[in-house]
Short mmCIF file of C-alpha atoms in Angstrom, two decimals:
data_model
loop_
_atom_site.label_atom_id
_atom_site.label_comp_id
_atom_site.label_asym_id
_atom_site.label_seq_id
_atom_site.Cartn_x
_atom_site.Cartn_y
_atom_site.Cartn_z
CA UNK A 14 255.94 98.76 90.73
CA UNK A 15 254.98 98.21 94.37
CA UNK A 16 251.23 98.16 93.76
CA UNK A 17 250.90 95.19 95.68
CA UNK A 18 252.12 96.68 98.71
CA UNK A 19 249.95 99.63 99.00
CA UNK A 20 247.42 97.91 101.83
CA UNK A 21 250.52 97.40 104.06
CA UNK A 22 250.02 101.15 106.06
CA UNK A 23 246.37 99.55 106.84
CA UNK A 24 247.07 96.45 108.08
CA UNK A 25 250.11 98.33 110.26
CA UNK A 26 247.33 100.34 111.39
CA UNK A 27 245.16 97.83 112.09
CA UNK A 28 248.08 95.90 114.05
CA UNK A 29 248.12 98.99 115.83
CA UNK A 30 245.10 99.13 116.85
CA UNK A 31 244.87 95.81 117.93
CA UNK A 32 247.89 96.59 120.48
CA UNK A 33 245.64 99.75 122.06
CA UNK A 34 242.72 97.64 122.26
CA UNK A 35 245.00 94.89 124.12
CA UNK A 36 246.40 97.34 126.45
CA UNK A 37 242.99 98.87 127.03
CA UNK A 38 241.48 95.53 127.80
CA UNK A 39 244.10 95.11 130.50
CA UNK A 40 244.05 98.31 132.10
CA UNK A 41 240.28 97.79 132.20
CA UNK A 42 240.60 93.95 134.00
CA UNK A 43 242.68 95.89 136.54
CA UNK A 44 240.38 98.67 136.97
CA UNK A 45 237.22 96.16 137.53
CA UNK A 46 239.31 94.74 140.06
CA UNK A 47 238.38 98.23 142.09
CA UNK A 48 234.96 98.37 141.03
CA UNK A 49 232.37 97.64 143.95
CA UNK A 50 229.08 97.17 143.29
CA UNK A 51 226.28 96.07 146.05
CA UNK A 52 223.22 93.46 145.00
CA UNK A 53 220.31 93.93 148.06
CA UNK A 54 217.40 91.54 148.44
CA UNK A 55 215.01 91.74 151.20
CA UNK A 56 214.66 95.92 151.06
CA UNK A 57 218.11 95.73 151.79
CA UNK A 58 218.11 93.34 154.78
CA UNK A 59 220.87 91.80 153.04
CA UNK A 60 223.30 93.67 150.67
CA UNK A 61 226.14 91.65 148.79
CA UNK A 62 229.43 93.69 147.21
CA UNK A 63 231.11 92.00 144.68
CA UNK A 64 234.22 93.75 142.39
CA UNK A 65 232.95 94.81 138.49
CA UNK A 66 234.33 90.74 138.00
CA UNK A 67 231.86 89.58 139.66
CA UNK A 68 233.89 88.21 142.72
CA UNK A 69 231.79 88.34 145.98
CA UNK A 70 233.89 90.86 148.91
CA UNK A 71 231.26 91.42 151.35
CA UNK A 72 228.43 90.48 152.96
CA UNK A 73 226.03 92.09 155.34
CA UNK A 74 222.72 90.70 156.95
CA UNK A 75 221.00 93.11 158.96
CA UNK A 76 220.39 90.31 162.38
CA UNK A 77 216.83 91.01 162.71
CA UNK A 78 216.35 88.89 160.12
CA UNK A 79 217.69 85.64 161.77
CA UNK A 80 215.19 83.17 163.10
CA UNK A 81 215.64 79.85 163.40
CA UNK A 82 212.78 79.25 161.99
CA UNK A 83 212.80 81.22 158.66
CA UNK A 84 216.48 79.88 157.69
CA UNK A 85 215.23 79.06 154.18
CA UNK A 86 213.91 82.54 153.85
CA UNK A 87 217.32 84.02 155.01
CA UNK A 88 219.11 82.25 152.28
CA UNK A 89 216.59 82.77 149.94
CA UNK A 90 217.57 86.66 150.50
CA UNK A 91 221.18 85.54 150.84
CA UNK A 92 221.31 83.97 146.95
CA UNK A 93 218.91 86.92 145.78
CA UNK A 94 221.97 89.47 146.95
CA UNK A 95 224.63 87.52 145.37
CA UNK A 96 222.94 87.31 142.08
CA UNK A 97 221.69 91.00 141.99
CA UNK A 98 225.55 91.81 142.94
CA UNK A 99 226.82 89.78 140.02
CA UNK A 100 224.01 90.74 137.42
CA UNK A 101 224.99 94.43 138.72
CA UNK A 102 228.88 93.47 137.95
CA UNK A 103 228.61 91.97 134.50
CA UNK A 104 226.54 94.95 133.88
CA UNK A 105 229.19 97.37 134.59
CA UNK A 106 232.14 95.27 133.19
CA UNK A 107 229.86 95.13 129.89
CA UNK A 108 229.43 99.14 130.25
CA UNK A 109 233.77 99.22 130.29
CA UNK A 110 233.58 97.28 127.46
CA UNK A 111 231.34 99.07 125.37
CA UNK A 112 233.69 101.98 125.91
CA UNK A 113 236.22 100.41 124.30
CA UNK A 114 234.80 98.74 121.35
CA UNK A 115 232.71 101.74 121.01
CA UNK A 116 237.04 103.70 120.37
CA UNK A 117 237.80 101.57 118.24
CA UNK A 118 234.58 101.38 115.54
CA UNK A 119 232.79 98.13 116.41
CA UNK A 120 229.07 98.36 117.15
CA UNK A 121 228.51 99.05 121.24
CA UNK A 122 226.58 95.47 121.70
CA UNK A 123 229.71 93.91 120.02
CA UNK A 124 230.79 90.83 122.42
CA UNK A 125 234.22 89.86 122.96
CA UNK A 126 235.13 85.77 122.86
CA UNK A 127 236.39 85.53 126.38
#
């Protein structure tokens, strides 16, 4: 008589599910917030830190490396730190989320939409 309703206990568990994974998305936006990571360019003449996000925190340029004329070269190193920091943060935040997609079934190179 209630045939029909037999796939109900799946899609509660699946609504379930979707909960955890929302919760464990959170808790792992807040915990990137805390993650450091450091990009270096120059053989670590300069070093960026950024959060797991991606958002730049620090920056540190060792001063022997400023002379007037070799400015271009400085920011050359100064851009080459910021984008290894970043590449290094999307790296990790992409590591998190593997984690979690990885608990809940979906293939490890599965990409969330946002």
């Amino acid at each position: 008589m209630l045939k029909g309703l037999s796939g109900l206990g799946d899609m509660a568990g699946m609504m379930k599910k979707a909960q955890q994974m929302q919760q464990d998305m959170a808790d792992m936006q807040e915990q990137l917030e805390n993650v450091t990571v450091v990009g270096e360019s120059g053989a670590g003449l300069v070093k960026a830190t950024a959060n797991a996000k991606g958002n730049l925190t620090a920056l540190d340029i060792d001063p022997s490396i400023f002379h007037p004329d070799e400015k271009e070269v400085v920011e050359d190193l100064i851009l080459a730190a910021i984008k290894d920091a970043q590449a290094k943060a999307s790296a990790k935040a992409q590591s998190e989320m593997t984690k979690i997609t990885e608990g809940l079934g979906l293939p490890a190179d599965f990409k969330m939409p946002f």
